[in-house]
XYZ file of C-alpha atoms in Angstrom:
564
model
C 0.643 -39.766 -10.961
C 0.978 -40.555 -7.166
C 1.804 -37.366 -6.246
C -1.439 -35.915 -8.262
C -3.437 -38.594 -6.136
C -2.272 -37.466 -3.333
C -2.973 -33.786 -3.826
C -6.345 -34.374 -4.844
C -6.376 -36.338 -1.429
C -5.329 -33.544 0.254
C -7.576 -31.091 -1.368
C -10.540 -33.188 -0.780
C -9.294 -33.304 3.017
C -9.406 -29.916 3.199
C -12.090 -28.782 0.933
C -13.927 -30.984 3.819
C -12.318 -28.605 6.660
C -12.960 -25.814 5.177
C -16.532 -26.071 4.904
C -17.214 -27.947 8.238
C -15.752 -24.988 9.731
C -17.878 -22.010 7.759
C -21.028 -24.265 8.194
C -20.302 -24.369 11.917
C -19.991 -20.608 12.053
C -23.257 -20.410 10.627
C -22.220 -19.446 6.831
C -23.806 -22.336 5.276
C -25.909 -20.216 2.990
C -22.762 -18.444 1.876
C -22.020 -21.928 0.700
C -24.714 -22.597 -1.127
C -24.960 -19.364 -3.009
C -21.103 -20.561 -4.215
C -22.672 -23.124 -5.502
C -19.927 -25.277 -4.357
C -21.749 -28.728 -4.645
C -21.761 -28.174 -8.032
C -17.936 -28.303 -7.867
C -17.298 -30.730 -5.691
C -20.477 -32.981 -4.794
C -18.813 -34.546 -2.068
C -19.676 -31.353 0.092
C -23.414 -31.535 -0.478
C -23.876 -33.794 2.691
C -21.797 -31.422 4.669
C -24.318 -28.719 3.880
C -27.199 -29.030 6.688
C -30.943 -27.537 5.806
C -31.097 -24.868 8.431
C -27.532 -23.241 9.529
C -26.418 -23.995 13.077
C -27.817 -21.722 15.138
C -25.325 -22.672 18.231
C -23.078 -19.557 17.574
C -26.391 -16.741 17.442
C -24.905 -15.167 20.894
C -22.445 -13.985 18.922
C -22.714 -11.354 15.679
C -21.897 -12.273 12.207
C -18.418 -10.420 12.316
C -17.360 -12.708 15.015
C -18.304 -15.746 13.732
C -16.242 -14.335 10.391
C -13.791 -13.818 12.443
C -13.493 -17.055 14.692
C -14.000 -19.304 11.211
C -10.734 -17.699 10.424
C -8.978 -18.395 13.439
C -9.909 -21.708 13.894
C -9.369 -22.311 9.393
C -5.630 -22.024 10.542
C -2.684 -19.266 9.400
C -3.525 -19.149 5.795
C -6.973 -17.626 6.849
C -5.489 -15.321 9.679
C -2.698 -14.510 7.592
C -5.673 -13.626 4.657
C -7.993 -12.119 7.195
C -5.055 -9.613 8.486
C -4.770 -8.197 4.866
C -8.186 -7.808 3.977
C -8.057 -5.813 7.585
C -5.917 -3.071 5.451
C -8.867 -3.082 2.715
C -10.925 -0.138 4.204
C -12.101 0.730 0.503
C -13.606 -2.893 0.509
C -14.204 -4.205 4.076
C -16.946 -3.211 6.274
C -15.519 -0.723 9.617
C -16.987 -3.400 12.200
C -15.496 -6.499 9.771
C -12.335 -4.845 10.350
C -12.618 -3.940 13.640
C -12.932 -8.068 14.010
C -10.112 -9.020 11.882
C -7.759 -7.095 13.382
C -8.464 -8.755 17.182
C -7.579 -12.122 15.307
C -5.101 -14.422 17.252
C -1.918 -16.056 15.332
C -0.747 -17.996 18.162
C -0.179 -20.915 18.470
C 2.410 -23.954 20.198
C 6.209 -23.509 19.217
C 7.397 -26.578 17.461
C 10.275 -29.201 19.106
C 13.539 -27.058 19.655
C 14.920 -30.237 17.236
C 12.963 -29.152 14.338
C 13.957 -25.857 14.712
C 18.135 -26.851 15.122
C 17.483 -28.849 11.656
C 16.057 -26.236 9.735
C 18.482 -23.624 10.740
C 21.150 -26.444 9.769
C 20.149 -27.211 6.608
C 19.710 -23.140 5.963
C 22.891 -21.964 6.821
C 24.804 -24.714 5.755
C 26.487 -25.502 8.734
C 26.001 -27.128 12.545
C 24.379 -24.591 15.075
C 27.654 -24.459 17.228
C 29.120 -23.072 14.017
C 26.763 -20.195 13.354
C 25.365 -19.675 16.900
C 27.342 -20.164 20.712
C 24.098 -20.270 22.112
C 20.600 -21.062 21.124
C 17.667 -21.012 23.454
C 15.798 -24.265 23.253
C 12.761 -22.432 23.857
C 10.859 -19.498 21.664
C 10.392 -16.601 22.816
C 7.792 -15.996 20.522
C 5.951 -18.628 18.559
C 3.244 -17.551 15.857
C 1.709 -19.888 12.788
C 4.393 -18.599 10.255
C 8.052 -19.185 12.556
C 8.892 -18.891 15.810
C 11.416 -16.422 17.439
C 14.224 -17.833 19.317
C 17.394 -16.110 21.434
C 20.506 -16.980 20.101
C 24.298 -15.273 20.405
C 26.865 -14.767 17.395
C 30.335 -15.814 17.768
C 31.413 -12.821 18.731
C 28.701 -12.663 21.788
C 26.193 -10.460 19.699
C 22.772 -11.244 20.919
C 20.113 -11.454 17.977
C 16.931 -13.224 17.570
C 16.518 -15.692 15.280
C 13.164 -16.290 13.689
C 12.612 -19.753 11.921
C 9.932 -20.901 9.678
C 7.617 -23.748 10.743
C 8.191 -26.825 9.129
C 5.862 -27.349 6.393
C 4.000 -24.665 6.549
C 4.438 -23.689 3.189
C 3.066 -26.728 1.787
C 0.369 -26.144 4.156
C -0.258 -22.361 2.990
C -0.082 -24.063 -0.774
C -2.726 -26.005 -0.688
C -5.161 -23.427 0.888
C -3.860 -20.673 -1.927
C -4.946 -23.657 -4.412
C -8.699 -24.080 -2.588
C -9.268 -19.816 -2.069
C -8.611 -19.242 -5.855
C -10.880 -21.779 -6.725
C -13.514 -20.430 -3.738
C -12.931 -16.778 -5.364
C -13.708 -17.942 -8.758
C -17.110 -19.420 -7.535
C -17.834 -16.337 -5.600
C -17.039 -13.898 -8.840
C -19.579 -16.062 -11.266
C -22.425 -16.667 -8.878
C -22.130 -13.988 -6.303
C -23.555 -10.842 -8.001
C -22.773 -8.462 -5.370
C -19.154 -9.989 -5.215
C -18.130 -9.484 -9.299
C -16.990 -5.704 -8.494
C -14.930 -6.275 -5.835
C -12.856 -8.697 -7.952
C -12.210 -11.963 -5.648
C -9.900 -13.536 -8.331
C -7.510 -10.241 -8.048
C -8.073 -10.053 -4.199
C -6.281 -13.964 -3.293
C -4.296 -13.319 -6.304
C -2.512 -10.399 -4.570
C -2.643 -12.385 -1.408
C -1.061 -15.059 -3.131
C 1.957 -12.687 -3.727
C 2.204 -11.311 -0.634
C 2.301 -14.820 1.145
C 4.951 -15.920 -1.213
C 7.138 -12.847 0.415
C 6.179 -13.152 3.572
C 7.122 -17.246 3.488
C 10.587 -15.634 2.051
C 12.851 -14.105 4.661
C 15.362 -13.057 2.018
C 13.003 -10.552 1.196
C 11.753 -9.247 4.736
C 15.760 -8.792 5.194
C 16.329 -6.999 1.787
C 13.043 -4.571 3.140
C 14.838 -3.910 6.702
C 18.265 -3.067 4.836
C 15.988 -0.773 2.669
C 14.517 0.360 5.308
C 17.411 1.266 7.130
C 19.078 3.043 4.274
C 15.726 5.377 4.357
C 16.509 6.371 8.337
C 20.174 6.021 8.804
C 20.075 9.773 9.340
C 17.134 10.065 11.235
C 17.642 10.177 15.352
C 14.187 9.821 15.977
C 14.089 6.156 14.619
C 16.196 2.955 15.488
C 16.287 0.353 12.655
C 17.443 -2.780 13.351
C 19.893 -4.982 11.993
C 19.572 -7.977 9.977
C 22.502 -10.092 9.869
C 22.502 -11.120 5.879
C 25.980 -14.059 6.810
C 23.471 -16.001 8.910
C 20.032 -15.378 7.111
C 18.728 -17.627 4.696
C 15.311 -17.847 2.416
C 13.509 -19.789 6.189
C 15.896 -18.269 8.780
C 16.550 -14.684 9.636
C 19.129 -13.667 12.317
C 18.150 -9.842 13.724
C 19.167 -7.615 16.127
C 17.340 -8.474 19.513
C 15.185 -5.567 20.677
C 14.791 -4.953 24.041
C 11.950 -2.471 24.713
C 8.797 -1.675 25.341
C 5.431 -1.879 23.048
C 3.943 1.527 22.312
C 0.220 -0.264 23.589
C 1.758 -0.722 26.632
C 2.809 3.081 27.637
C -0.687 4.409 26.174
C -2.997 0.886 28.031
C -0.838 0.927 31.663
C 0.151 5.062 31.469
C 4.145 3.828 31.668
C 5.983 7.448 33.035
C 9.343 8.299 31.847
C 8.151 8.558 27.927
C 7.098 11.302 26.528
C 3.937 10.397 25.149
C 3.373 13.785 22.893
C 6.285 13.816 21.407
C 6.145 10.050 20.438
C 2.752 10.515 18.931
C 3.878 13.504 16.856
C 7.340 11.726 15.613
C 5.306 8.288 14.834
C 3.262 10.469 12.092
C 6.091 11.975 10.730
C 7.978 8.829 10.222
C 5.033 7.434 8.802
C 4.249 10.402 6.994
C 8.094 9.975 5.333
C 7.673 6.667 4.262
C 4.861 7.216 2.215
C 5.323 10.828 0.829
C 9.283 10.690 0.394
C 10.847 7.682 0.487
C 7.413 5.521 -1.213
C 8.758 2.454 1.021
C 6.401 2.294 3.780
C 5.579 -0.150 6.775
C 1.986 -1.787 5.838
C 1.007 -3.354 9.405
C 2.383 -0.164 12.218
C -0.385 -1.357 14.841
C 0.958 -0.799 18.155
C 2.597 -4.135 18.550
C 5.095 -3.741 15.817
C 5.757 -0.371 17.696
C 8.641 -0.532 20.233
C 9.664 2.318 22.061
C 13.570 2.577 23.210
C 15.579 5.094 25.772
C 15.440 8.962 24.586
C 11.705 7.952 22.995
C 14.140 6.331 20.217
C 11.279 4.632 17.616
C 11.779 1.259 16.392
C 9.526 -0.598 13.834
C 9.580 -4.460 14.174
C 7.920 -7.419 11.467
C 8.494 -6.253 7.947
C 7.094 -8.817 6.274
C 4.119 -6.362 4.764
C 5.576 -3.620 2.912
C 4.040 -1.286 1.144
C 5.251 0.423 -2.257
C 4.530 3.592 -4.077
C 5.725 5.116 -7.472
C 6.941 8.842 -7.410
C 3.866 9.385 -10.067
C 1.665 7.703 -7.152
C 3.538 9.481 -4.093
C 2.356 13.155 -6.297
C -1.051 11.866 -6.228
C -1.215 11.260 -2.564
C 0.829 14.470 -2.227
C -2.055 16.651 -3.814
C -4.978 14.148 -2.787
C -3.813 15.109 1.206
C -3.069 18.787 0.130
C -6.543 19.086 -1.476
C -8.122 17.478 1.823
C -6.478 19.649 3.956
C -7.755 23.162 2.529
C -11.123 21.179 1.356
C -11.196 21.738 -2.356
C -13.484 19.436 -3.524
C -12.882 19.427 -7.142
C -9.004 18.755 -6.757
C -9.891 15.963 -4.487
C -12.421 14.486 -7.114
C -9.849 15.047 -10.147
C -7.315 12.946 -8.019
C -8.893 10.067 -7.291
C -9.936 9.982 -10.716
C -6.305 9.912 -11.430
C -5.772 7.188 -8.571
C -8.704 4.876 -9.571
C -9.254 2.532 -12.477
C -12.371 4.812 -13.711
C -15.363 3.513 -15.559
C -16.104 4.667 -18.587
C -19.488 5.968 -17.979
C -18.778 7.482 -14.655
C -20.494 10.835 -14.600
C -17.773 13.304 -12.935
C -20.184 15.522 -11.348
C -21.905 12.482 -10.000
C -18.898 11.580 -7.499
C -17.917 15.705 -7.119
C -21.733 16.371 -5.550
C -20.896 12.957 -3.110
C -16.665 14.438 -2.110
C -18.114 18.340 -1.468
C -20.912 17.006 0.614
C -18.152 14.759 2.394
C -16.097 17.576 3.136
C -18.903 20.062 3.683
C -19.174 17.914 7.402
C -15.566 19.422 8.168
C -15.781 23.259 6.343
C -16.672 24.823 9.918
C -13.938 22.556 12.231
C -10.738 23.948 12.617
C -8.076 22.380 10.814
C -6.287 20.666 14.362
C -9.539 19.239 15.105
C -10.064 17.452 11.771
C -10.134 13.620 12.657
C -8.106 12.389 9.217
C -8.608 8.877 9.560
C -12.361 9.209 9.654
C -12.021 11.613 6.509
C -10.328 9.005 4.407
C -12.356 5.924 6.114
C -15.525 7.926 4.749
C -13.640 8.518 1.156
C -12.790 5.296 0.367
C -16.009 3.435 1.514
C -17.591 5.430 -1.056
C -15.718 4.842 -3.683
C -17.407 0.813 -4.295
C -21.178 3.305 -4.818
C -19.315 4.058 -8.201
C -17.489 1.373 -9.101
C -13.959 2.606 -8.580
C -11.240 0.317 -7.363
C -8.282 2.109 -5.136
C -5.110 -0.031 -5.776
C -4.249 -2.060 -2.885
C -1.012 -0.027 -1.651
C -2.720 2.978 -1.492
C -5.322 1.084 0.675
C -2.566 -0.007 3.063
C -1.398 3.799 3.128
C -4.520 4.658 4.239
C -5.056 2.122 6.676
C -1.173 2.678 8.105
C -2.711 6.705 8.382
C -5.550 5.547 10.388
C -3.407 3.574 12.426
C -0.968 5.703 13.405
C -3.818 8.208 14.470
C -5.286 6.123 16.596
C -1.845 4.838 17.581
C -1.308 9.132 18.424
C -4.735 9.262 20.142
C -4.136 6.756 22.366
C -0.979 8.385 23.872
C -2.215 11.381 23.776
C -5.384 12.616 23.884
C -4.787 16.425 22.218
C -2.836 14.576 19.244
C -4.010 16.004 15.967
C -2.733 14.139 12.692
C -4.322 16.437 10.387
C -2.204 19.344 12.479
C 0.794 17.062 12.064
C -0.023 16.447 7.931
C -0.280 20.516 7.609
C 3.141 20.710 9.325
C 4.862 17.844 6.903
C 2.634 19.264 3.543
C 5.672 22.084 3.739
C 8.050 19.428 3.232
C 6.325 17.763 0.761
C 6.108 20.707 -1.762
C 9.543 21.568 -1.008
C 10.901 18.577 -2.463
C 8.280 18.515 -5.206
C 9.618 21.654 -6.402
C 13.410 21.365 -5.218
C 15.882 21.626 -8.153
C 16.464 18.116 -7.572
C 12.666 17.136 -7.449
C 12.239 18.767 -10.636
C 14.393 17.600 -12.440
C 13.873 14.042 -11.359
C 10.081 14.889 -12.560
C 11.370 16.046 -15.563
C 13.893 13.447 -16.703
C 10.447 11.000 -15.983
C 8.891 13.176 -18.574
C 11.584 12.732 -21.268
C 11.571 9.195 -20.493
C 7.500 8.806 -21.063
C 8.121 11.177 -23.899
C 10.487 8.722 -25.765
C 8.669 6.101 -24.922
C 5.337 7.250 -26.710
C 7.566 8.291 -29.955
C 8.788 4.888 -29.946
C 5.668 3.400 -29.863
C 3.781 5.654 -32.261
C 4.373 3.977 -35.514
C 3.179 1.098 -34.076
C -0.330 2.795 -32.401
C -0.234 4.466 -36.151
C -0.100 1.389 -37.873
C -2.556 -0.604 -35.239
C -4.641 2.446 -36.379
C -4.820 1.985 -39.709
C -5.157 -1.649 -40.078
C -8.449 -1.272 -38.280
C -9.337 1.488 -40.278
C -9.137 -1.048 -43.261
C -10.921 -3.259 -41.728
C -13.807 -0.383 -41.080
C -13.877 -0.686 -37.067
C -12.992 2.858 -37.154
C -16.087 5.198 -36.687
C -15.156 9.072 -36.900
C -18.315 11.468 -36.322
C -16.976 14.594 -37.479
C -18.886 18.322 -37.806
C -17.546 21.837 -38.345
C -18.647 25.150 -37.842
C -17.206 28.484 -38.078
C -13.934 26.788 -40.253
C -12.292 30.094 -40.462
C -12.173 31.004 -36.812
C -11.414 27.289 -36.310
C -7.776 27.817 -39.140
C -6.958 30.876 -37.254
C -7.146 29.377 -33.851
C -5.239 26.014 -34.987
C -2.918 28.823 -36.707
C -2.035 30.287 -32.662
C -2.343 27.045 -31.029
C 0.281 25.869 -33.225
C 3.082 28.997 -33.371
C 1.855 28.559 -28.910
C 2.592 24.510 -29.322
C 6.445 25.016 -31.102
C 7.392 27.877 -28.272
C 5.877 25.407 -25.795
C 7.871 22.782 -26.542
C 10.826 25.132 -26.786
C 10.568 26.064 -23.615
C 9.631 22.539 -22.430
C 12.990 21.106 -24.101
C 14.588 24.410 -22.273
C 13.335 23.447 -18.916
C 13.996 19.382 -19.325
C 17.946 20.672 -20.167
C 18.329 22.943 -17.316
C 16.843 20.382 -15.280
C 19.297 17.706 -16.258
C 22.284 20.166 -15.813
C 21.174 21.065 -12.295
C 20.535 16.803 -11.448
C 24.338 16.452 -12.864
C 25.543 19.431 -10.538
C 27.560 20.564 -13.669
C 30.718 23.280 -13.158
C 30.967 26.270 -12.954
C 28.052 26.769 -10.178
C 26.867 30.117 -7.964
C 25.954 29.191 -4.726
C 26.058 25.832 -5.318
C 23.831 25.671 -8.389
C 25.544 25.309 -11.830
C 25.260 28.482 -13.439
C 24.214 26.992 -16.855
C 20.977 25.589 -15.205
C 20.233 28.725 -13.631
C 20.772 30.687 -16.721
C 18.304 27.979 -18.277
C 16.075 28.642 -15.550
C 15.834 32.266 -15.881
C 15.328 32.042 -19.792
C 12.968 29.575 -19.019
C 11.357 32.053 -17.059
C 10.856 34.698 -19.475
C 9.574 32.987 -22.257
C 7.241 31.695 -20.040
C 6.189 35.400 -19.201
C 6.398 36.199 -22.936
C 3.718 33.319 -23.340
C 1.682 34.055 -20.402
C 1.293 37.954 -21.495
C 1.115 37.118 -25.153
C -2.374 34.740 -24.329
C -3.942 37.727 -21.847
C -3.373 40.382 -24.569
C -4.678 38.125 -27.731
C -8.138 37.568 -24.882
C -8.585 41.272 -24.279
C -8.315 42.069 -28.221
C -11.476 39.417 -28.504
C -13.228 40.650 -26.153
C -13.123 44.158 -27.419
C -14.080 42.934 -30.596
């Protein structure tokens, strides 16, 4: 019972904060269309008349963004995401949120010797033979400290502030409730889906608050590149890590924004530009593992123009069925076709029912009709998608939120390029990569991992049909089934069902054909010919002519209609 007192305390506490703080940044009608007096009448005195009209030197996406900053590191931390939410967020909003500050005073080097204590089980002179008493970085989530291992590795430590995620609960509690208010009485809010937006931000927070996980995504991470010369991933030391401590490999370089801002010599500046999109480009379109935040301070640039990514608390995720769409979506950019790019964000998108196709294909091929006379090199691909995904809200269409932060990392790291040099060309650098990216899709391996998906999906819906069929016909009993059916022409209609069908049983023939041949080439079965297993490749080439047989079949049956 106390402890519910003293929540509702704390709540109340804040709740007062919270709107103190907007009011002061003049968004005291924002308030009031929440209707948030109606909630909690103890705010109705903190709601003047007239908004203060103190901060009118500055424009409305400043005051946004100062209200955040001075709302504390739940705010910043939720204003930095929705700076990845180009579908949703306004260009000069995001221009804002990404200037916003998240420093602030280390704690006492005490605080920080207790925590890493009570972490790793053990006194500091056990884990560490020295540990600076200062930070040398200090930010609203941990601070950064030098320490060395017992065997005189150096590493940087980072710690988590003490109760900040107390602090970060409460404000999660008092934005779901704030979303929920905006959703029922801010019409122009209901399609952007508030709830879903803090709801996402409540998961990411949880991670980020975990440093278990930002470990576990730098040892994924580093499995990804441990081939790769071009990037340096470094190490996270899992024996002296803990769910509010991680130990890492101290980098010593410099910040990419440096070398483009002061014009450092001794880099070179093309070549870092080219091999930043390509990594990035990797991440997303092979690997589906990809760094959400790569502004140019998580950028560090070692000897030999060695890349090193730093802060991987945001991570970003794709499916392979998700990398294929991005695949084709950046294909279809690239040589303009407007219809493929239509038909995959359709495919991408949670699509309204009455969406009218043609609607959204007039808006992509006047898009791209802006670019049909630039050469490809000179194509700027962050404004491209920028424009593509701020359209999609005029239809209702929702991009997930990963494939927002793959956009936004895209129009990063081309600005990132641009900055270092000025002739950098993304889209040149995407043409280059798209190579790679249909050579896995239709590698051997590629297709048979495709294909073994297919089985799987396959199996699945067989399992589940006698339920659908029986879901089916209970509300056909209950007469919420309405069938409009009308026929014409029934004889042409039995003698076409009669060739779809003998077509449908040497598809799936050749479909079961392909899936098998697939499989034996994934197992790398004996005996093989140059490597592939010969049974495959026999599979292959069967596969191949009853797929000619079919093809050749369906041309001759159309030129004996049409002579008819």
């Amino acid at each position: 019972m106390f402890g519910f007192v003293s929540k509702t305390i704390r709540h109340t506490h804040r709740y007062t904060e919270i709107v103190t703080i907007l009011v002061k940044y003049g968004m005291g009608d924002i308030m009031r269309s929440l209707k948030i007096t109606d909630m909690f009448p103890f705010t109705k005195k903190l709601l003047p008349k007239v908004d203060n009209k103190s901060v009118s030197s500055f424009n409305k996406w400043e005051n946004i963004r100062m209200a955040l900053e001075e709302l504390g590191p739940t705010f910043i931390k939720l204003g930095q995401m929705l700076s990845n939410r180009p579908d949703i967020i306004p260009l000069q909003l995001i221009k804002e949120l990404e200037k916003l500050q998240d420093t602030v005073p280390p704690f006492e080097h005490e605080e920080a010797v207790k925590i890493v204590e009570s972490e790793l089980e053990g006194k500091i002179s056990e884990n560490f033979s020295y540990f600076s008493k200062k930070p040398i970085a200090a930010a609203s989530i941990a601070q950064v400290h030098k320490a060395r291992l017992p065997d005189a590795t150096t590493v940087a430590v980072k710690v988590q502030r003490p109760g900040i995620e107390e602090i970060i609960g409460v404000d999660v509690e008092i934005l779901h409730n704030l979303a929920s208010l905006a959703g029922n009485n801010i019409t122009e809010l209901k399609y952007f889906n508030p709830v879903g937006i803090i709801k996402q931000f409540e998961e990411h927070i949880k991670e980020e608050l975990d440093f278990n996980k930002e470990r576990l995504n730098i040892e994924r991470f580093q499995r990804n590149f441990q081939k790769d010369g071009r990037v340096h991933v470094l190490k996270a030391h899992k024996k002296y890590s803990a769910k509010r401590v991680l130990t890492m490999e101290l980098i010593e370089g410099v910040k990419v924004s440096r070398i483009a801002e002061e014009n450092l010599e001794g880099y070179d500046r093309g070549l870092i530009a080219k091999n930043g999109a390509q990594i990035i480009l990797k991440q997303i379109f092979i690997d589906g593992f990809f760094h959400a935040d790569p502004h140019p301070g998580n950028i560090i640039i070692l000897e030999n123009n060695k890349i090193c990514f730093i802060d991987f608390g945001m991570m970003g995720s794709l499916s392979q069925s998700q990398k294929d769409d991005l695949g084709t979506l950046i294909v279809a950019l690239m040589y303009r076709n407007s219809s493929l790019v239509t038909s995959t964000i359709l495919t991408i998108v949670n699509r309204p029912d009455h969406l009218q196709t043609r609607e959204i294909e007039y808006r992509v091929e006047k898009l791209i009709e802006r670019y049909i006379d630039l050469p490809l090199e000179e194509i700027n691909v962050g404004e491209l998608l920028l424009s593509l995904t701020q359209m999609l809200p005029e239809f209702e269409l929702n991009m997930p939120p990963n494939f927002s932060f793959m956009v936004k990392s895209l129009i990063t790291i081309e600005g990132v390029g641009r900055q270092l040099d000025p002739e950098f060309s993304a889209m040149a650098v995407i043409k280059e990569f798209s190579q790679t990216i249909i050579k896995n899709r239709l590698s051997p391996k590629g297709f048979a991992m495709s294909s073994i998906i297919t089985l799987m999906e396959t199996k699945k819906l067989i399992e589940n049909a006698p339920r659908d069929i029986r879901e089916i016909l209970n509300k056909a009993k209950q007469g919420h089934i309405k069938i409009e059916f009308e026929h014409r022409h029934l004889g042409k209609l039995r003698r076409s069902l009669e060739e779809a069908s003998n077509r449908l049983v040497f598809g799936i023939a050749l479909g079961s054909l392909i899936i098998g041949s697939s499989i034996m080439v994934h197992a790398n079965i004996a005996p093989r010919w140059n490597d592939i297993p010969v049974i495959g490749l026999i599979g292959f080439l069967v596969s191949g002519f009853m797929a000619a047989y079919i093809l050749l079949s369906s041309v001759y049956e159309n030129l004996k209609k049409r002579k008819k």
